[in-house]
mmCIF file of C-alpha atoms in Angstrom:
data_model
loop_
_atom_site.group_PDB
_atom_site.id
_atom_site.type_symbol
_atom_site.label_atom_id
_atom_site.label_comp_id
_atom_site.label_asym_id
_atom_site.label_seq_id
_atom_site.Cartn_x
_atom_site.Cartn_y
_atom_site.Cartn_z
ATOM 1 C CA MET O 453 -35.371 -62.817 48.115
ATOM 2 C CA ALA O 454 -33.624 -60.502 50.595
ATOM 3 C CA LYS O 455 -30.595 -60.327 48.279
ATOM 4 C CA ASN O 456 -32.856 -59.454 45.359
ATOM 5 C CA SER O 457 -34.485 -56.700 47.407
ATOM 6 C CA LYS O 458 -31.073 -55.242 48.246
ATOM 7 C CA PHE O 459 -30.039 -55.218 44.567
ATOM 8 C CA LEU O 460 -33.332 -53.644 43.553
ATOM 9 C CA GLY O 461 -32.868 -50.968 46.208
ATOM 10 C CA PHE O 462 -29.298 -50.246 44.991
ATOM 11 C CA TYR O 463 -30.313 -49.877 41.355
ATOM 12 C CA ALA O 464 -33.218 -47.674 42.351
ATOM 13 C CA LEU O 465 -30.818 -45.403 44.230
ATOM 14 C CA VAL O 466 -28.444 -45.223 41.253
ATOM 15 C CA PHE O 467 -31.357 -44.560 38.939
ATOM 16 C CA PHE O 468 -32.448 -41.564 40.968
ATOM 17 C CA LEU O 469 -28.946 -40.188 41.523
ATOM 18 C CA ILE O 470 -27.835 -40.172 37.898
ATOM 19 C CA PRO O 471 -30.353 -37.575 36.664
ATOM 20 C CA PHE O 472 -29.430 -35.296 39.553
ATOM 21 C CA SER O 473 -25.740 -35.595 38.626
ATOM 22 C CA VAL O 474 -26.507 -34.815 34.999
ATOM 23 C CA LEU O 475 -28.609 -31.857 36.047
ATOM 24 C CA ALA O 476 -25.752 -30.636 38.223
ATOM 25 C CA VAL O 477 -23.339 -30.849 35.266
ATOM 26 C CA ASP O 478 -25.818 -29.008 33.045
ATOM 27 C CA ALA O 479 -26.208 -26.345 35.712
ATOM 28 C CA ASP O 480 -22.422 -25.981 35.948
ATOM 29 C CA THR O 481 -22.236 -25.722 32.162
ATOM 30 C CA ARG O 482 -24.844 -22.982 32.092
ATOM 31 C CA LEU O 483 -23.002 -21.157 34.840
ATOM 32 C CA SER O 484 -19.776 -21.497 32.843
ATOM 33 C CA ASP O 485 -21.534 -20.060 29.798
ATOM 34 C CA GLN O 486 -22.618 -17.041 31.794
ATOM 35 C CA SER O 487 -19.157 -16.467 33.220
ATOM 36 C CA GLY O 488 -17.607 -16.480 29.762
ATOM 37 C CA THR O 489 -15.889 -19.865 29.955
ATOM 38 C CA LEU O 490 -15.745 -21.727 26.625
ATOM 39 C CA THR O 491 -18.024 -24.794 26.634
ATOM 40 C CA GLY O 492 -18.132 -27.636 24.172
ATOM 41 C CA GLN O 493 -20.748 -25.857 22.085
ATOM 42 C CA ASN O 494 -18.792 -22.616 22.096
ATOM 43 C CA ILE O 495 -15.598 -24.418 21.081
ATOM 44 C CA GLU O 496 -17.380 -25.926 18.093
ATOM 45 C CA VAL O 497 -18.636 -22.489 17.016
ATOM 46 C CA ALA O 498 -15.193 -20.924 17.544
ATOM 47 C CA SER O 499 -13.555 -23.691 15.536
ATOM 48 C CA LEU O 500 -16.078 -23.229 12.744
ATOM 49 C CA SER O 501 -15.462 -19.474 12.603
ATOM 50 C CA VAL O 502 -11.686 -19.992 12.384
ATOM 51 C CA GLU O 503 -12.002 -22.595 9.681
ATOM 52 C CA THR O 504 -14.285 -20.439 7.541
ATOM 53 C CA GLN O 505 -12.094 -17.304 7.609
ATOM 54 C CA PRO O 506 -10.761 -16.528 4.101
ATOM 55 C CA VAL O 507 -7.019 -16.928 3.547
ATOM 56 C CA LEU O 508 -5.565 -13.583 2.446
ATOM 57 C CA ALA O 509 -3.178 -13.836 -0.495
ATOM 58 C CA LYS O 510 0.293 -12.362 -0.005
ATOM 59 C CA PRO O 511 0.513 -9.072 -1.935
ATOM 60 C CA LEU O 512 2.682 -9.175 -5.030
ATOM 61 C CA PRO O 513 5.909 -7.149 -4.850
ATOM 62 C CA LYS O 514 6.016 -3.831 -6.670
ATOM 63 C CA ARG O 515 8.717 -3.287 -9.275
ATOM 64 C CA ALA O 516 10.125 -0.438 -11.312
ATOM 65 C CA ASN O 517 9.358 -0.338 -15.023
ATOM 66 C CA PHE O 518 12.496 0.176 -17.095
ATOM 67 C CA GLU O 519 10.560 -0.273 -20.372
ATOM 68 C CA GLN O 520 13.123 -1.580 -22.889
ATOM 69 C CA GLU O 521 16.044 0.358 -21.418
ATOM 70 C CA GLU O 522 19.215 -1.580 -20.682
ATOM 71 C CA ALA O 523 20.211 -1.448 -17.030
ATOM 72 C CA SER O 524 22.568 -3.257 -14.698
ATOM 73 C CA GLN O 525 21.293 -5.702 -12.103
ATOM 74 C CA ASP O 526 22.291 -3.280 -9.344
ATOM 75 C CA ALA O 527 20.221 -0.498 -10.895
ATOM 76 C CA ARG O 528 17.213 -2.803 -11.304
ATOM 77 C CA HIS O 529 17.476 -4.176 -7.775
ATOM 78 C CA VAL O 530 17.681 -0.738 -6.175
ATOM 79 C CA ALA O 531 14.835 0.603 -8.320
ATOM 80 C CA ASP O 532 12.627 -2.350 -7.338
ATOM 81 C CA TRP O 533 13.427 -1.789 -3.658
ATOM 82 C CA ILE O 534 12.575 1.915 -3.955
ATOM 83 C CA VAL O 535 9.192 1.183 -5.524
ATOM 84 C CA ASP O 536 8.312 -1.808 -3.333
ATOM 85 C CA SER O 537 9.252 -0.085 -0.063
ATOM 86 C CA GLY O 538 8.062 3.396 -1.015
ATOM 87 C CA ASN O 539 11.466 4.762 -0.015
ATOM 88 C CA ASN O 540 11.037 7.707 -2.409
ATOM 89 C CA ARG O 541 8.034 8.892 -0.338
ATOM 90 C CA GLY O 542 5.884 9.575 -3.384
ATOM 91 C CA MET O 543 8.508 11.744 -5.082
ATOM 92 C CA PRO O 544 10.130 11.346 -8.519
ATOM 93 C CA PHE O 545 13.512 9.711 -8.291
ATOM 94 C CA VAL O 546 16.792 9.292 -10.126
ATOM 95 C CA ILE O 547 19.244 6.409 -10.087
ATOM 96 C CA VAL O 548 22.867 7.187 -10.893
ATOM 97 C CA ASP O 549 24.761 4.017 -11.792
ATOM 98 C CA LYS O 550 28.411 5.001 -11.470
ATOM 99 C CA ILE O 551 29.817 1.704 -12.714
ATOM 100 C CA SER O 552 27.734 1.857 -15.891
ATOM 101 C CA ALA O 553 28.006 5.673 -16.067
ATOM 102 C CA LYS O 554 24.275 5.982 -16.660
ATOM 103 C CA VAL O 555 21.393 8.007 -15.214
ATOM 104 C CA PHE O 556 17.762 6.843 -14.983
ATOM 105 C CA VAL O 557 14.895 9.224 -14.194
ATOM 106 C CA PHE O 558 11.615 7.777 -12.903
ATOM 107 C CA HIS O 559 8.105 8.942 -12.177
ATOM 108 C CA ALA O 560 7.102 8.608 -8.520
ATOM 109 C CA ASP O 561 5.356 5.293 -9.252
ATOM 110 C CA GLY O 562 8.462 3.720 -10.790
ATOM 111 C CA ARG O 563 7.775 4.277 -14.487
ATOM 112 C CA LEU O 564 10.874 5.287 -16.422
ATOM 113 C CA ARG O 565 10.907 8.830 -17.806
ATOM 114 C CA GLY O 566 14.208 8.495 -19.566
ATOM 115 C CA ALA O 567 17.847 7.421 -19.372
ATOM 116 C CA ALA O 568 21.150 8.784 -20.602
ATOM 117 C CA PRO O 569 24.919 8.344 -20.230
ATOM 118 C CA ALA O 570 26.653 10.505 -17.641
ATOM 119 C CA LEU O 571 30.061 11.876 -16.760
ATOM 120 C CA LEU O 572 31.093 11.397 -13.141
ATOM 121 C CA GLY O 573 33.811 12.193 -10.622
ATOM 122 C CA MET O 574 37.313 11.360 -11.740
ATOM 123 C CA ALA O 575 38.174 9.323 -8.627
ATOM 124 C CA VAL O 576 36.658 5.975 -7.683
ATOM 125 C CA GLY O 577 35.028 6.038 -4.254
ATOM 126 C CA ASP O 578 31.737 6.330 -2.407
ATOM 127 C CA ASP O 579 32.555 9.002 0.176
ATOM 128 C CA ALA O 580 32.962 12.754 -0.096
ATOM 129 C CA VAL O 581 35.957 14.485 1.416
ATOM 130 C CA PRO O 582 34.763 16.380 4.528
ATOM 131 C CA GLY O 583 34.275 20.080 3.826
ATOM 132 C CA ILE O 584 34.858 19.730 0.100
ATOM 133 C CA GLY O 585 31.809 21.848 -0.687
ATOM 134 C CA ASN O 586 33.479 24.908 0.833
ATOM 135 C CA ARG O 587 36.752 24.589 -1.040
ATOM 136 C CA LYS O 588 37.834 26.205 -4.280
ATOM 137 C CA MET O 589 37.782 23.809 -7.216
ATOM 138 C CA SER O 590 41.432 24.527 -7.904
ATOM 139 C CA SER O 591 42.313 23.101 -4.475
ATOM 140 C CA ILE O 592 40.547 19.766 -5.008
ATOM 141 C CA ARG O 593 43.089 17.076 -5.830
ATOM 142 C CA PRO O 594 42.327 14.379 -8.451
ATOM 143 C CA GLU O 595 41.976 11.633 -5.823
ATOM 144 C CA GLU O 596 39.366 13.758 -3.998
ATOM 145 C CA ARG O 597 37.099 14.131 -7.013
ATOM 146 C CA THR O 598 34.553 11.465 -6.149
ATOM 147 C CA THR O 599 30.824 11.260 -6.785
ATOM 148 C CA PRO O 600 29.646 10.115 -3.337
ATOM 149 C CA ALA O 601 27.077 7.336 -3.072
ATOM 150 C CA GLY O 602 23.883 7.730 -1.092
ATOM 151 C CA ARG O 603 20.285 8.867 -0.956
ATOM 152 C CA PHE O 604 19.859 12.597 -1.542
ATOM 153 C CA VAL O 605 16.662 14.659 -1.409
ATOM 154 C CA SER O 606 17.145 16.937 -4.418
ATOM 155 C CA TYR O 607 15.602 20.002 -6.032
ATOM 156 C CA MET O 608 16.117 22.413 -8.921
ATOM 157 C CA GLY O 609 18.227 25.485 -8.223
ATOM 158 C CA ILE O 610 20.767 27.944 -9.580
ATOM 159 C CA ASN O 611 24.543 27.614 -9.375
ATOM 160 C CA PHE O 612 27.255 30.252 -9.017
ATOM 161 C CA TYR O 613 27.187 30.885 -12.773
ATOM 162 C CA ARG O 614 23.395 31.480 -12.771
ATOM 163 C CA LYS O 615 22.744 28.188 -14.541
ATOM 164 C CA ASP O 616 19.795 26.013 -13.600
ATOM 165 C CA ILE O 617 20.903 22.713 -12.087
ATOM 166 C CA LEU O 618 19.543 19.886 -9.961
ATOM 167 C CA TRP O 619 21.056 20.179 -6.500
ATOM 168 C CA VAL O 620 21.860 16.660 -5.322
ATOM 169 C CA ASP O 621 23.875 17.592 -2.222
ATOM 170 C CA TYR O 622 23.987 21.340 -1.691
ATOM 171 C CA GLU O 623 26.430 21.266 1.239
ATOM 172 C CA GLY O 624 28.755 18.982 -0.692
ATOM 173 C CA ALA O 625 28.392 21.147 -3.829
ATOM 174 C CA MET O 626 27.306 18.120 -5.857
ATOM 175 C CA SER O 627 24.768 18.652 -8.613
ATOM 176 C CA LEU O 628 23.386 17.082 -11.769
ATOM 177 C CA HIS O 629 23.567 19.439 -14.733
ATOM 178 C CA ARG O 630 24.096 19.825 -18.465
ATOM 179 C CA VAL O 631 27.459 18.651 -19.695
ATOM 180 C CA VAL O 632 30.144 21.320 -19.326
ATOM 181 C CA THR O 633 31.915 22.085 -22.616
ATOM 182 C CA ASN O 634 34.096 25.110 -21.777
ATOM 183 C CA LYS O 635 37.284 23.013 -21.809
ATOM 184 C CA PRO O 636 37.577 21.374 -25.237
ATOM 185 C CA GLU O 637 40.666 19.440 -24.160
ATOM 186 C CA GLU O 638 38.497 17.395 -21.770
ATOM 187 C CA ARG O 639 36.393 16.088 -24.693
ATOM 188 C CA ARG O 640 33.312 15.736 -22.532
ATOM 189 C CA LEU O 641 30.828 15.485 -25.394
ATOM 190 C CA GLU O 642 32.962 12.817 -27.036
ATOM 191 C CA ARG O 643 33.188 10.889 -23.780
ATOM 192 C CA LEU O 644 29.404 10.875 -23.479
ATOM 193 C CA ALA O 645 29.075 9.595 -27.037
ATOM 194 C CA THR O 646 31.320 6.538 -26.660
ATOM 195 C CA PRO O 647 29.626 3.200 -25.849
ATOM 196 C CA THR O 648 32.021 2.399 -23.007
ATOM 197 C CA PRO O 649 31.762 3.841 -19.473
ATOM 198 C CA LEU O 650 35.529 3.627 -19.002
ATOM 199 C CA ASP O 651 36.160 7.173 -20.259
ATOM 200 C CA ASN O 652 33.291 8.827 -18.381
ATOM 201 C CA ARG O 653 35.268 9.727 -15.239
ATOM 202 C CA ILE O 654 36.303 13.325 -15.725
ATOM 203 C CA SER O 655 34.362 15.695 -13.422
ATOM 204 C CA TYR O 656 35.127 17.076 -9.966
ATOM 205 C CA GLY O 657 32.232 15.032 -8.616
ATOM 206 C CA CYS O 658 29.178 16.490 -10.298
ATOM 207 C CA ILE O 659 26.997 14.451 -12.644
ATOM 208 C CA ASN O 660 27.084 15.702 -16.254
ATOM 209 C CA VAL O 661 24.317 14.623 -18.657
ATOM 210 C CA PRO O 662 23.471 15.582 -22.257
ATOM 211 C CA ALA O 663 21.818 19.017 -22.431
ATOM 212 C CA THR O 664 18.750 17.688 -24.257
ATOM 213 C CA PHE O 665 18.234 15.019 -21.606
ATOM 214 C CA PHE O 666 18.509 17.602 -18.834
ATOM 215 C CA ASP O 667 15.994 19.935 -20.483
ATOM 216 C CA LYS O 668 13.446 17.346 -21.622
ATOM 217 C CA VAL O 669 13.634 14.735 -18.861
ATOM 218 C CA VAL O 670 15.277 16.033 -15.680
ATOM 219 C CA LYS O 671 13.716 19.506 -15.510
ATOM 220 C CA PRO O 672 10.118 18.364 -16.145
ATOM 221 C CA ALA O 673 10.501 15.597 -13.551
ATOM 222 C CA PHE O 674 11.554 18.082 -10.850
ATOM 223 C CA ALA O 675 9.455 21.072 -11.934
ATOM 224 C CA GLY O 676 8.016 22.545 -8.745
ATOM 225 C CA VAL O 677 8.656 19.416 -6.704
ATOM 226 C CA MET O 678 11.446 17.798 -4.749
ATOM 227 C CA GLY O 679 12.740 14.350 -5.600
ATOM 228 C CA VAL O 680 15.285 11.779 -4.536
ATOM 229 C CA VAL O 681 18.588 10.947 -6.221
ATOM 230 C CA TYR O 682 20.075 7.546 -5.437
ATOM 231 C CA VAL O 683 23.769 7.330 -6.304
ATOM 232 C CA LEU O 684 24.749 3.668 -6.380
ATOM 233 C CA PRO O 685 27.978 2.621 -4.661
ATOM 234 C CA GLU O 686 30.946 1.283 -6.574
ATOM 235 C CA VAL O 687 33.071 0.150 -3.613
ATOM 236 C CA LYS O 688 30.648 -0.393 -0.747
ATOM 237 C CA SER O 689 27.681 -2.763 -0.729
ATOM 238 C CA LYS O 690 24.135 -1.539 -1.352
ATOM 239 C CA LYS O 691 23.226 -2.357 2.250
ATOM 240 C CA GLU O 692 26.085 -0.213 3.573
ATOM 241 C CA VAL O 693 24.840 2.796 1.649
ATOM 242 C CA PHE O 694 21.072 2.218 1.852
ATOM 243 C CA ALA O 695 20.460 0.855 5.353
ATOM 244 C CA SER O 696 16.888 -0.345 4.727
ATOM 245 C CA TYR O 697 17.674 -1.977 1.376
ATOM 246 C CA TYR O 698 16.366 -5.478 0.672
ATOM 247 C CA ASP O 699 16.145 -7.690 -2.398
ATOM 248 C CA VAL O 700 12.652 -7.791 -3.876
ATOM 249 C CA GLU O 701 11.825 -11.433 -4.536
#
């Protein structure tokens, strides 16, 4: 009987202690709630809020619209990068593909305005000779007559002969203008008309385009606004010339 009394006393003690322990835990939990510590209930709510957040779809890449115009992969890739990255800063832009001897004019949003063949610098190369813009044309040697690659903020202006032109690089004296025809022996109109780009290297570095294309496409695109001309490289890589370039997947 004494043993039974001891056991009964022990269980009674445990019985009374357990509720106090539980109450102590509850009190600690409430204190933790007030101090900002996450409790089991809060964790469940936090988990629920994370799980119910909508998954945002990755935005689709932006691309240039060449319509049905034929263009090289390099021209398409650079145009897509310009539109997707906004590198043209909301301005109309031009792509000069030296290898294909072709010029593309775009609206600011990447829609094609028009395209045409072009005559380019006689020499192959992507760099301009330092100080070439201050030299007389008669002093420029054939191997110096390059159309340099790069990104040029451009605008309409007037040249030495009072002709309206698109200044691509004023300091380098490089412009985009109507085809020059004052030297018949150069056969510039005939060169523009042939289907091959192999005979389109004849200028001192400027970009010659058909007169109708200049008047109906280039001038309206740059009327009262500045734009960007991208001259694609023919020796260097796109990344070397356009530092922030990336392929649009």
